[in-house]
mmCIF file of C-alpha atoms in Angstrom:
data_model
loop_
_atom_site.group_PDB
_atom_site.id
_atom_site.type_symbol
_atom_site.label_atom_id
_atom_site.label_comp_id
_atom_site.label_asym_id
_atom_site.label_seq_id
_atom_site.Cartn_x
_atom_site.Cartn_y
_atom_site.Cartn_z
ATOM 1 C CA MET A 15 3.255 -16.505 24.706
ATOM 2 C CA THR A 16 3.100 -19.480 22.336
ATOM 3 C CA ALA A 17 5.780 -22.168 22.282
ATOM 4 C CA ALA A 18 6.830 -21.120 18.789
ATOM 5 C CA SER A 19 7.263 -17.474 19.723
ATOM 6 C CA ARG A 20 9.104 -18.382 22.954
ATOM 7 C CA GLN A 21 11.543 -20.266 20.770
ATOM 8 C CA HIS A 22 12.117 -17.468 18.284
ATOM 9 C CA ALA A 23 11.374 -14.139 20.000
ATOM 10 C CA ALA A 24 14.699 -12.307 20.212
ATOM 11 C CA VAL A 25 13.836 -9.221 22.252
ATOM 12 C CA ASP A 26 11.252 -8.336 24.892
ATOM 13 C CA ALA A 27 9.142 -5.408 23.648
ATOM 14 C CA ALA A 28 9.022 -3.838 27.100
ATOM 15 C CA ALA A 29 12.830 -3.775 27.183
ATOM 16 C CA LEU A 30 12.839 -1.864 23.895
ATOM 17 C CA LEU A 31 10.421 0.821 25.033
ATOM 18 C CA PRO A 32 12.981 2.934 26.958
ATOM 19 C CA HIS A 33 15.184 2.969 23.838
ATOM 20 C CA ALA A 34 12.239 4.182 21.757
ATOM 21 C CA GLU A 35 11.281 6.794 24.327
ATOM 22 C CA ALA A 36 14.853 8.094 24.374
ATOM 23 C CA ARG A 37 14.605 8.706 20.610
ATOM 24 C CA ARG A 38 11.181 10.368 20.617
ATOM 25 C CA GLU A 39 12.450 13.934 20.374
ATOM 26 C CA GLN A 40 14.918 12.953 17.647
ATOM 27 C CA TYR A 41 12.038 11.269 15.806
ATOM 28 C CA LEU A 42 9.880 14.412 15.971
ATOM 29 C CA ALA A 43 12.735 16.634 14.801
ATOM 30 C CA GLU A 44 13.442 14.333 11.866
ATOM 31 C CA LEU A 45 9.746 14.074 11.060
ATOM 32 C CA ALA A 46 9.519 17.868 10.923
ATOM 33 C CA ALA A 47 12.458 17.905 8.493
ATOM 34 C CA LEU A 48 10.878 15.268 6.242
ATOM 35 C CA VAL A 49 7.462 16.941 6.248
ATOM 36 C CA ALA A 50 9.182 20.196 5.191
ATOM 37 C CA VAL A 51 10.114 18.544 1.874
ATOM 38 C CA ASP A 52 7.461 18.650 -0.841
ATOM 39 C CA SER A 53 7.520 15.109 -2.197
ATOM 40 C CA GLY A 54 4.342 14.650 -4.172
ATOM 41 C CA SER A 55 4.254 11.653 -6.490
ATOM 42 C CA TRP A 56 4.865 13.908 -9.499
ATOM 43 C CA SER A 57 7.639 15.861 -7.768
ATOM 44 C CA PRO A 58 10.691 13.686 -8.450
ATOM 45 C CA ALA A 59 13.184 16.230 -7.115
ATOM 46 C CA GLY A 60 11.417 16.307 -3.755
ATOM 47 C CA VAL A 61 11.072 12.536 -3.574
ATOM 48 C CA ASN A 62 14.773 12.223 -4.347
ATOM 49 C CA ARG A 63 15.606 14.611 -1.502
ATOM 50 C CA VAL A 64 13.765 12.252 0.849
ATOM 51 C CA ALA A 65 15.629 9.331 -0.739
ATOM 52 C CA ASP A 66 18.952 11.105 -0.140
ATOM 53 C CA TRP A 67 18.114 11.507 3.539
ATOM 54 C CA CYS A 68 16.969 7.887 3.926
ATOM 55 C CA ALA A 69 20.044 6.558 2.116
ATOM 56 C CA GLU A 70 22.309 8.429 4.512
ATOM 57 C CA ARG A 71 20.372 7.091 7.486
ATOM 58 C CA LEU A 72 20.481 3.509 6.207
ATOM 59 C CA GLY A 73 24.191 3.781 5.403
ATOM 60 C CA ALA A 74 24.873 4.791 8.997
ATOM 61 C CA LEU A 75 23.104 1.575 10.062
ATOM 62 C CA GLY A 76 25.364 -0.578 7.929
ATOM 63 C CA PHE A 77 23.002 -1.048 4.993
ATOM 64 C CA ALA A 78 24.270 -1.227 1.444
ATOM 65 C CA THR A 79 21.966 1.074 -0.540
ATOM 66 C CA GLU A 80 20.945 1.352 -4.184
ATOM 67 C CA ARG A 81 19.110 4.155 -5.951
ATOM 68 C CA LEU A 82 16.902 2.696 -8.660
ATOM 69 C CA PRO A 83 15.543 5.120 -11.266
ATOM 70 C CA VAL A 84 12.107 3.967 -12.430
ATOM 71 C CA ASP A 85 9.930 4.912 -15.382
ATOM 72 C CA THR A 86 6.156 5.227 -15.626
ATOM 73 C CA GLY A 87 6.330 4.196 -19.274
ATOM 74 C CA PRO A 88 5.651 5.914 -22.608
ATOM 75 C CA GLY A 89 3.901 9.220 -22.051
ATOM 76 C CA GLY A 90 4.050 8.868 -18.283
ATOM 77 C CA ARG A 91 5.060 11.635 -15.919
ATOM 78 C CA PRO A 92 8.487 11.348 -14.254
ATOM 79 C CA VAL A 93 8.750 10.024 -10.706
ATOM 80 C CA GLY A 94 11.542 9.853 -8.148
ATOM 81 C CA ASP A 95 13.960 7.006 -7.533
ATOM 82 C CA VAL A 96 13.212 3.900 -5.516
ATOM 83 C CA LEU A 97 15.602 3.381 -2.601
ATOM 84 C CA LEU A 98 16.693 -0.123 -1.642
ATOM 85 C CA GLY A 99 18.814 -0.986 1.384
ATOM 86 C CA ARG A 100 20.141 -4.408 2.423
ATOM 87 C CA ARG A 101 21.959 -5.603 5.534
ATOM 88 C CA ARG A 102 23.104 -9.152 6.248
ATOM 89 C CA GLY A 103 22.659 -10.704 9.677
ATOM 90 C CA ARG A 104 24.518 -13.490 11.427
ATOM 91 C CA LEU A 105 21.816 -16.170 11.191
ATOM 92 C CA ALA A 106 21.989 -18.112 7.939
ATOM 93 C CA PRO A 107 18.751 -19.255 6.290
ATOM 94 C CA GLU A 108 19.691 -22.896 6.876
ATOM 95 C CA ASP A 109 19.911 -22.077 10.579
ATOM 96 C CA GLY A 110 16.475 -20.453 10.648
ATOM 97 C CA GLY A 111 17.456 -16.888 9.722
ATOM 98 C CA GLN A 112 14.779 -15.006 7.814
ATOM 99 C CA ARG A 113 14.767 -12.274 5.187
ATOM 100 C CA ILE A 114 12.533 -9.476 6.431
ATOM 101 C CA LEU A 115 11.329 -6.759 4.074
ATOM 102 C CA LEU A 116 10.198 -3.387 5.436
ATOM 103 C CA VAL A 117 8.302 -1.228 2.941
ATOM 104 C CA ALA A 118 7.396 2.458 3.113
ATOM 105 C CA HIS A 119 6.757 5.161 0.544
ATOM 106 C CA MET A 120 8.367 8.569 0.203
ATOM 107 C CA ASP A 121 5.716 10.288 -1.921
ATOM 108 C CA THR A 122 2.620 12.164 -0.771
ATOM 109 C CA VAL A 123 -0.571 13.319 -2.498
ATOM 110 C CA PHE A 124 0.255 17.008 -2.051
ATOM 111 C CA GLU A 125 1.393 19.546 -4.633
ATOM 112 C CA ASP A 126 4.600 21.572 -4.439
ATOM 113 C CA GLY A 127 4.200 24.489 -2.076
ATOM 114 C CA THR A 128 2.060 22.617 0.444
ATOM 115 C CA ALA A 129 4.918 22.138 2.902
ATOM 116 C CA ALA A 130 5.444 25.898 3.086
ATOM 117 C CA ALA A 131 1.724 26.636 3.245
ATOM 118 C CA ARG A 132 1.076 24.072 5.990
ATOM 119 C CA PRO A 133 4.373 23.480 7.797
ATOM 120 C CA PHE A 134 4.855 20.831 10.455
ATOM 121 C CA ARG A 135 3.286 21.797 13.759
ATOM 122 C CA THR A 136 2.150 20.165 16.960
ATOM 123 C CA ASP A 137 -1.148 20.804 18.683
ATOM 124 C CA GLY A 138 -1.122 19.035 22.018
ATOM 125 C CA PRO A 139 -0.379 15.361 21.342
ATOM 126 C CA LEU A 140 -1.045 15.643 17.603
ATOM 127 C CA ALA A 141 1.440 16.510 14.888
ATOM 128 C CA HIS A 142 0.169 17.964 11.614
ATOM 129 C CA GLY A 143 1.622 18.529 8.177
ATOM 130 C CA PRO A 144 1.516 17.099 4.638
ATOM 131 C CA GLY A 145 2.485 13.432 4.791
ATOM 132 C CA VAL A 146 2.986 13.431 8.562
ATOM 133 C CA SER A 147 1.015 10.193 8.792
ATOM 134 C CA ASP A 148 0.982 8.968 5.199
ATOM 135 C CA ASP A 149 3.735 7.926 5.069
ATOM 136 C CA LYS A 150 6.602 9.934 6.484
ATOM 137 C CA GLY A 151 5.675 8.984 10.032
ATOM 138 C CA GLY A 152 5.735 5.285 9.135
ATOM 139 C CA LEU A 153 8.899 5.573 7.052
ATOM 140 C CA LEU A 154 10.723 7.161 9.948
ATOM 141 C CA ALA A 155 9.305 4.659 12.444
ATOM 142 C CA GLY A 156 10.828 1.832 10.423
ATOM 143 C CA LEU A 157 14.254 3.437 10.313
ATOM 144 C CA THR A 158 14.126 4.194 14.044
ATOM 145 C CA ALA A 159 13.036 0.660 14.955
ATOM 146 C CA LEU A 160 15.959 -0.776 12.995
ATOM 147 C CA GLN A 161 18.348 1.665 14.644
ATOM 148 C CA ILE A 162 17.169 0.564 18.099
ATOM 149 C CA LEU A 163 17.548 -3.129 17.313
ATOM 150 C CA LEU A 164 20.961 -2.828 15.730
ATOM 151 C CA ASP A 165 22.202 -0.566 18.505
ATOM 152 C CA THR A 166 21.341 -3.315 21.006
ATOM 153 C CA GLY A 167 23.554 -5.731 19.072
ATOM 154 C CA TRP A 168 20.710 -7.771 17.581
ATOM 155 C CA GLU A 169 21.870 -9.674 14.503
ATOM 156 C CA ASP A 170 19.643 -12.767 14.564
ATOM 157 C CA PHE A 171 18.330 -12.571 11.026
ATOM 158 C CA ALA A 172 19.450 -13.574 7.560
ATOM 159 C CA GLU A 173 18.830 -10.227 5.885
ATOM 160 C CA LEU A 174 17.013 -6.973 6.494
ATOM 161 C CA VAL A 175 15.709 -5.228 3.388
ATOM 162 C CA PHE A 176 14.349 -1.681 3.477
ATOM 163 C CA LEU A 177 12.399 -0.559 0.411
ATOM 164 C CA ALA A 178 11.238 3.053 0.029
ATOM 165 C CA THR A 179 9.032 3.562 -3.021
ATOM 166 C CA SER A 180 8.397 6.776 -4.907
ATOM 167 C CA ASP A 181 4.919 6.547 -6.436
ATOM 168 C CA GLU A 182 2.631 4.601 -4.079
ATOM 169 C CA GLU A 183 0.062 7.391 -3.973
ATOM 170 C CA VAL A 184 -0.605 7.026 -7.706
ATOM 171 C CA GLY A 185 -0.780 3.233 -7.635
ATOM 172 C CA SER A 186 2.952 2.394 -7.876
ATOM 173 C CA PRO A 187 2.998 2.194 -11.699
ATOM 174 C CA ALA A 188 6.782 2.609 -11.889
ATOM 175 C CA SER A 189 7.950 1.020 -8.653
ATOM 176 C CA ARG A 190 5.737 -2.070 -8.772
ATOM 177 C CA PRO A 191 8.186 -4.264 -10.766
ATOM 178 C CA VAL A 192 10.934 -3.404 -8.288
ATOM 179 C CA THR A 193 8.711 -4.184 -5.310
ATOM 180 C CA GLU A 194 7.669 -7.504 -6.832
ATOM 181 C CA ALA A 195 11.265 -8.509 -7.565
ATOM 182 C CA VAL A 196 12.528 -7.525 -4.110
ATOM 183 C CA ALA A 197 9.587 -9.109 -2.287
ATOM 184 C CA ALA A 198 10.020 -12.398 -4.122
ATOM 185 C CA GLY A 199 13.111 -13.110 -2.027
ATOM 186 C CA ALA A 200 11.569 -12.217 1.343
ATOM 187 C CA ASP A 201 10.117 -14.464 4.037
ATOM 188 C CA TYR A 202 7.994 -11.714 5.604
ATOM 189 C CA ALA A 203 6.933 -8.201 4.626
ATOM 190 C CA LEU A 204 6.162 -5.445 7.125
ATOM 191 C CA CYS A 205 4.524 -2.392 5.596
ATOM 192 C CA LEU A 206 4.893 0.886 7.411
ATOM 193 C CA GLU A 207 1.685 2.751 6.694
ATOM 194 C CA CYS A 208 0.497 4.260 9.954
ATOM 195 C CA ALA A 209 -1.922 2.348 12.148
ATOM 196 C CA ARG A 210 -5.646 3.004 11.771
ATOM 197 C CA GLU A 211 -7.152 5.816 13.832
ATOM 198 C CA ASN A 212 -8.216 3.296 16.514
ATOM 199 C CA GLY A 213 -4.749 1.708 16.590
ATOM 200 C CA ASP A 214 -5.580 -1.349 14.476
ATOM 201 C CA LEU A 215 -3.013 -2.993 12.245
ATOM 202 C CA VAL A 216 -4.040 -3.837 8.696
ATOM 203 C CA LEU A 217 -4.523 -7.538 8.116
ATOM 204 C CA ALA A 218 -5.997 -7.447 4.621
ATOM 205 C CA ARG A 219 -6.587 -5.038 1.741
ATOM 206 C CA LYS A 220 -8.908 -5.474 -1.191
ATOM 207 C CA GLY A 221 -7.477 -5.958 -4.637
ATOM 208 C CA VAL A 222 -8.582 -3.744 -7.504
ATOM 209 C CA ALA A 223 -9.130 -4.466 -11.185
ATOM 210 C CA ASP A 224 -9.982 -1.744 -13.704
ATOM 211 C CA PHE A 225 -11.873 -2.557 -16.882
ATOM 212 C CA ARG A 226 -12.943 -0.748 -20.018
ATOM 213 C CA ILE A 227 -16.022 -2.028 -21.820
ATOM 214 C CA THR A 228 -16.408 -0.732 -25.361
ATOM 215 C CA VAL A 229 -19.913 -1.050 -26.837
ATOM 216 C CA THR A 230 -20.295 -0.794 -30.595
ATOM 217 C CA GLY A 231 -23.534 -0.224 -32.442
ATOM 218 C CA ARG A 232 -24.497 1.238 -35.803
ATOM 219 C CA ALA A 233 -24.983 4.893 -36.664
ATOM 220 C CA ALA A 234 -28.089 6.107 -38.456
ATOM 221 C CA HIS A 235 -30.049 9.329 -38.934
ATOM 222 C CA ALA A 236 -32.157 9.624 -35.808
ATOM 223 C CA GLY A 237 -34.986 11.448 -37.615
ATOM 224 C CA ILE A 238 -35.181 9.808 -41.046
ATOM 225 C CA GLU A 239 -34.212 6.165 -40.535
ATOM 226 C CA PRO A 240 -33.557 5.342 -36.868
ATOM 227 C CA GLU A 241 -34.555 1.726 -37.514
ATOM 228 C CA ARG A 242 -31.314 1.248 -39.427
ATOM 229 C CA GLY A 243 -29.261 2.084 -36.361
ATOM 230 C CA ALA A 244 -28.232 0.061 -33.314
ATOM 231 C CA ASN A 245 -27.995 2.265 -30.234
ATOM 232 C CA ALA A 246 -24.797 1.627 -28.307
ATOM 233 C CA ALA A 247 -25.891 4.072 -25.594
ATOM 234 C CA LEU A 248 -28.982 1.979 -24.915
ATOM 235 C CA ALA A 249 -26.886 -1.192 -24.753
ATOM 236 C CA ALA A 250 -24.494 0.583 -22.386
ATOM 237 C CA ALA A 251 -27.414 1.573 -20.164
ATOM 238 C CA HIS A 252 -28.515 -2.076 -19.935
ATOM 239 C CA LEU A 253 -24.927 -3.000 -19.044
ATOM 240 C CA VAL A 254 -24.731 -0.376 -16.292
ATOM 241 C CA VAL A 255 -27.826 -1.833 -14.657
ATOM 242 C CA ALA A 256 -26.553 -5.399 -15.040
ATOM 243 C CA LEU A 257 -23.085 -4.631 -13.675
ATOM 244 C CA GLN A 258 -24.297 -2.651 -10.676
ATOM 245 C CA ALA A 259 -26.598 -5.579 -9.878
ATOM 246 C CA LEU A 260 -23.496 -7.746 -9.340
ATOM 247 C CA ASN A 261 -22.948 -6.040 -5.986
ATOM 248 C CA GLY A 262 -23.846 -8.461 -3.226
ATOM 249 C CA ARG A 263 -23.418 -11.567 -5.359
ATOM 250 C CA TRP A 264 -20.096 -12.503 -3.686
ATOM 251 C CA PRO A 265 -18.843 -11.648 -0.200
ATOM 252 C CA GLY A 266 -16.274 -8.866 -0.205
ATOM 253 C CA VAL A 267 -16.719 -7.957 -3.890
ATOM 254 C CA THR A 268 -17.866 -4.561 -5.144
ATOM 255 C CA VAL A 269 -18.488 -3.450 -8.726
ATOM 256 C CA ASN A 270 -18.712 0.196 -9.701
ATOM 257 C CA VAL A 271 -19.415 1.686 -13.121
ATOM 258 C CA GLY A 272 -17.616 4.956 -12.554
ATOM 259 C CA VAL A 273 -17.540 6.536 -16.033
ATOM 260 C CA VAL A 274 -19.967 6.316 -18.952
ATOM 261 C CA ARG A 275 -19.349 7.958 -22.326
ATOM 262 C CA ALA A 276 -21.600 7.699 -25.379
ATOM 263 C CA GLY A 277 -22.467 9.461 -28.616
ATOM 264 C CA THR A 278 -21.500 12.686 -30.334
ATOM 265 C CA ARG A 279 -24.764 14.308 -31.562
ATOM 266 C CA THR A 280 -28.425 14.090 -30.661
ATOM 267 C CA ASN A 281 -29.487 13.453 -34.262
ATOM 268 C CA ILE A 282 -27.318 10.363 -34.683
ATOM 269 C CA VAL A 283 -28.218 6.939 -33.327
ATOM 270 C CA CYS A 284 -25.289 6.351 -31.001
ATOM 271 C CA PRO A 285 -22.680 4.067 -32.642
ATOM 272 C CA GLU A 286 -20.262 3.671 -29.723
ATOM 273 C CA ALA A 287 -20.181 3.871 -25.933
ATOM 274 C CA GLU A 288 -17.603 3.212 -23.250
ATOM 275 C CA LEU A 289 -17.869 2.140 -19.629
ATOM 276 C CA ASN A 290 -15.051 2.339 -17.106
ATOM 277 C CA VAL A 291 -15.591 -0.200 -14.350
ATOM 278 C CA GLU A 292 -13.767 -0.857 -11.095
ATOM 279 C CA VAL A 293 -13.937 -4.174 -9.244
ATOM 280 C CA ARG A 294 -12.634 -4.556 -5.689
ATOM 281 C CA ALA A 295 -12.419 -7.905 -3.912
ATOM 282 C CA THR A 296 -10.858 -9.405 -0.806
ATOM 283 C CA THR A 297 -9.549 -12.425 -2.728
ATOM 284 C CA THR A 298 -8.037 -13.168 -6.100
ATOM 285 C CA ALA A 299 -10.836 -15.681 -6.633
ATOM 286 C CA GLY A 300 -13.383 -12.897 -6.136
ATOM 287 C CA LEU A 301 -11.693 -10.735 -8.753
ATOM 288 C CA ARG A 302 -11.742 -13.620 -11.205
ATOM 289 C CA GLU A 303 -15.426 -14.359 -10.602
ATOM 290 C CA ALA A 304 -16.354 -10.725 -11.107
ATOM 291 C CA HIS A 305 -14.280 -10.546 -14.308
ATOM 292 C CA ALA A 306 -16.102 -13.587 -15.648
ATOM 293 C CA ALA A 307 -19.434 -11.956 -14.791
ATOM 294 C CA LEU A 308 -18.448 -8.805 -16.690
ATOM 295 C CA GLU A 309 -17.637 -10.910 -19.750
ATOM 296 C CA GLU A 310 -20.972 -12.717 -19.441
ATOM 297 C CA ALA A 311 -22.919 -9.458 -19.212
ATOM 298 C CA ALA A 312 -21.042 -7.981 -22.159
ATOM 299 C CA ALA A 313 -21.893 -11.017 -24.287
ATOM 300 C CA ALA A 314 -25.614 -10.217 -23.980
ATOM 301 C CA THR A 315 -26.152 -6.477 -24.458
ATOM 302 C CA GLY A 316 -29.906 -6.838 -24.966
ATOM 303 C CA VAL A 317 -29.916 -4.503 -27.999
ATOM 304 C CA PRO A 318 -29.886 -6.135 -31.474
ATOM 305 C CA GLY A 319 -26.962 -5.031 -33.606
ATOM 306 C CA THR A 320 -24.709 -4.084 -30.705
ATOM 307 C CA ALA A 321 -21.700 -5.850 -29.228
ATOM 308 C CA ALA A 322 -19.447 -5.221 -26.255
ATOM 309 C CA ARG A 323 -15.778 -5.944 -25.621
ATOM 310 C CA VAL A 324 -14.156 -6.137 -22.147
ATOM 311 C CA GLU A 325 -10.526 -5.097 -21.579
ATOM 312 C CA GLN A 326 -8.725 -5.371 -18.246
ATOM 313 C CA LEU A 327 -6.641 -2.221 -17.897
ATOM 314 C CA ASP A 328 -4.991 -2.770 -14.550
ATOM 315 C CA LEU A 329 -4.840 -5.256 -11.693
ATOM 316 C CA CYS A 330 -3.624 -4.775 -8.151
ATOM 317 C CA PRO A 331 -3.801 -8.078 -6.246
ATOM 318 C CA PRO A 332 -5.483 -8.271 -2.856
ATOM 319 C CA MET A 333 -3.526 -8.424 0.371
ATOM 320 C CA GLU A 334 -5.089 -11.650 1.589
ATOM 321 C CA GLU A 335 -5.358 -13.108 5.055
ATOM 322 C CA SER A 336 -3.600 -16.435 5.575
ATOM 323 C CA PRO A 337 -2.435 -18.632 8.462
ATOM 324 C CA ALA A 338 1.050 -17.131 8.112
ATOM 325 C CA VAL A 339 -0.334 -13.595 8.358
ATOM 326 C CA HIS A 340 -2.342 -14.540 11.440
ATOM 327 C CA GLY A 341 0.874 -15.958 12.902
ATOM 328 C CA MET A 342 2.554 -12.583 12.376
ATOM 329 C CA LEU A 343 -0.409 -10.865 13.991
ATOM 330 C CA ALA A 344 -0.166 -13.190 16.991
ATOM 331 C CA LEU A 345 3.468 -12.187 17.482
ATOM 332 C CA ALA A 346 2.556 -8.518 17.194
ATOM 333 C CA ARG A 347 -0.173 -8.962 19.803
ATOM 334 C CA GLU A 348 2.228 -10.678 22.187
ATOM 335 C CA ALA A 349 4.615 -7.742 21.863
ATOM 336 C CA ALA A 350 1.734 -5.293 22.274
ATOM 337 C CA ALA A 351 0.638 -7.065 25.457
ATOM 338 C CA GLN A 352 4.129 -6.582 26.881
ATOM 339 C CA LEU A 353 3.722 -2.873 26.156
ATOM 340 C CA GLY A 354 0.197 -2.660 27.532
ATOM 341 C CA ILE A 355 -1.265 -1.851 24.106
ATOM 342 C CA PRO A 356 -4.594 -3.409 23.044
ATOM 343 C CA LEU A 357 -4.046 -4.373 19.433
ATOM 344 C CA GLY A 358 -6.785 -5.003 16.911
ATOM 345 C CA ALA A 359 -6.584 -5.782 13.215
ATOM 346 C CA ALA A 360 -8.731 -4.575 10.346
ATOM 347 C CA ALA A 361 -9.394 -5.196 6.678
ATOM 348 C CA THR A 362 -9.667 -2.195 4.385
ATOM 349 C CA GLY A 363 -10.813 -1.473 0.857
ATOM 350 C CA GLY A 364 -7.836 0.790 0.165
ATOM 351 C CA VAL A 365 -4.772 -0.499 -1.642
ATOM 352 C CA GLY A 366 -1.068 0.055 -1.059
ATOM 353 C CA ASP A 367 2.341 -1.510 -1.565
ATOM 354 C CA ALA A 368 1.258 -4.272 0.839
ATOM 355 C CA ASN A 369 -0.997 -5.549 -1.952
ATOM 356 C CA ILE A 370 2.058 -5.984 -4.153
ATOM 357 C CA THR A 371 4.147 -7.867 -1.594
ATOM 358 C CA SER A 372 1.206 -10.091 -0.694
ATOM 359 C CA GLY A 373 0.467 -10.627 -4.383
ATOM 360 C CA VAL A 374 3.804 -12.407 -4.884
ATOM 361 C CA GLY A 375 3.017 -14.735 -1.982
ATOM 362 C CA VAL A 376 4.882 -13.072 0.886
ATOM 363 C CA PRO A 377 3.058 -13.043 4.274
ATOM 364 C CA THR A 378 2.411 -9.342 4.838
ATOM 365 C CA LEU A 379 1.264 -7.216 7.760
ATOM 366 C CA ASP A 380 0.565 -3.492 7.388
ATOM 367 C CA GLY A 381 -0.239 -0.472 9.544
ATOM 368 C CA LEU A 382 2.925 -0.786 11.615
ATOM 369 C CA GLY A 383 3.654 2.923 11.951
ATOM 370 C CA PRO A 384 2.370 5.191 14.745
ATOM 371 C CA VAL A 385 -1.343 5.977 14.953
ATOM 372 C CA GLY A 386 -2.510 8.584 12.465
ATOM 373 C CA GLY A 387 -5.505 9.721 10.464
ATOM 374 C CA ALA A 388 -7.217 12.149 8.069
ATOM 375 C CA ASP A 389 -4.755 11.091 5.378
ATOM 376 C CA HIS A 390 -4.778 13.064 2.106
ATOM 377 C CA SER A 391 -6.444 16.049 3.759
ATOM 378 C CA PRO A 392 -5.321 19.344 5.332
ATOM 379 C CA GLU A 393 -6.259 17.855 8.714
ATOM 380 C CA GLU A 394 -3.834 14.919 8.473
ATOM 381 C CA TRP A 395 -2.488 14.059 11.927
ATOM 382 C CA LEU A 396 -0.125 11.773 13.828
ATOM 383 C CA ASP A 397 -0.567 10.951 17.507
ATOM 384 C CA THR A 398 2.874 11.631 18.990
ATOM 385 C CA THR A 399 2.017 9.736 22.196
ATOM 386 C CA THR A 400 2.013 6.529 20.132
ATOM 387 C CA VAL A 401 5.436 7.068 18.564
ATOM 388 C CA ALA A 402 7.586 5.322 21.178
ATOM 389 C CA PRO A 403 5.219 2.383 21.907
ATOM 390 C CA ARG A 404 4.632 1.676 18.220
ATOM 391 C CA ILE A 405 8.340 1.835 17.386
ATOM 392 C CA ALA A 406 9.046 -0.590 20.236
ATOM 393 C CA LEU A 407 6.260 -2.848 18.945
ATOM 394 C CA LEU A 408 7.657 -2.775 15.419
ATOM 395 C CA ALA A 409 11.192 -3.467 16.617
ATOM 396 C CA ALA A 410 10.014 -6.410 18.724
ATOM 397 C CA LEU A 411 8.075 -7.852 15.782
ATOM 398 C CA VAL A 412 11.085 -7.592 13.474
ATOM 399 C CA ALA A 413 13.211 -9.333 16.097
ATOM 400 C CA ALA A 414 10.652 -12.091 16.652
ATOM 401 C CA LEU A 415 10.418 -12.780 12.920
ATOM 402 C CA GLY A 416 14.170 -12.686 12.335
ATOM 403 C CA GLY A 417 14.730 -16.291 13.338
ATOM 404 C CA ARG A 418 11.206 -17.618 12.837
ATOM 405 C CA PRO A 419 10.731 -20.245 10.105
ATOM 406 C CA PRO A 420 7.781 -19.287 7.853
ATOM 407 C CA ALA A 421 6.223 -22.749 8.337
ATOM 408 C CA ALA A 422 5.864 -22.025 12.047
ATOM 409 C CA ALA A 423 3.833 -18.879 11.385
ATOM 410 C CA GLY A 424 0.664 -20.854 10.673
#
């Protein structure tokens, strides 16, 4: 154990394990109840039922809770409420107390009726059901870890904040402003997606930027006077080749032209085309470089009489590695060693609410739920043998961070 963590670690992970094991059956019963609720992203009533349950659980732990209705914007489909819980500790910030944000999501990718069609079940050590891993297992692990800590009398923190979002599976269009505002006041963020199938935590996630490139040309009769036209489809084809060639130019950056639309009739020289492009990158700098390259390619379509315009439609920042994040990982590994768990860390191309907390500058670690896999599929599973050890690990990490100055994390 490092000198810094010896100074700030509040609870031995091994001492927490019996508490987590004692709650394993309660955890599984509650998980079955949560999985039985259809809470797809576009099922606000179901999401709000999960929020009701979580609010009651947080209230019993002494959290003040708020239900925050959110809106996807003009023409958007309705989503459920965001749930926010706060609990003050006894360690003031000036005395080293930290504000720790735990983030999970209540929505799943599954349509109404899935819970009845594929109810919660166990098959040996594995539990199955819609959302059992992503993210109801992680959501419940966070609540249980906090219950264990608070039941032991631990109060060495400035504030615990629990944020349960309602639309993560569709990119958090409504909840993102809330997450950004709440995260801005945190010292650390712990995101409760389940651990990777091999048990790894998530150290980094790529950011994603979506672009639309509109190519304009000039219509003409394709049989009588094609020379008067300027073929936007041809210019778009040149752009597709140029943009796909950007792959490999920068480490950790991928460019994909996912949708191409052009023309209306075969006897008209195509006057307009559209490309929908996705860029993923491990760093904000990588996203910026790729954006600049898209603009450069669009400025030279290679077809006289055509022009192209680039619009950025959406941006989800990357969850970037940093010295502070590696400091959090070191604490997690120390707790894991006390539990006899080998603990790796991975980077992934998928995005989540961890991207949002990291994007506002908060050191963020993800994958802190139990081990699970096959997310978004009928085979989705959660390894129930990992429930108690991973809850003990999470609880120990929260305790270690509670009185740990952010500067010491590097």
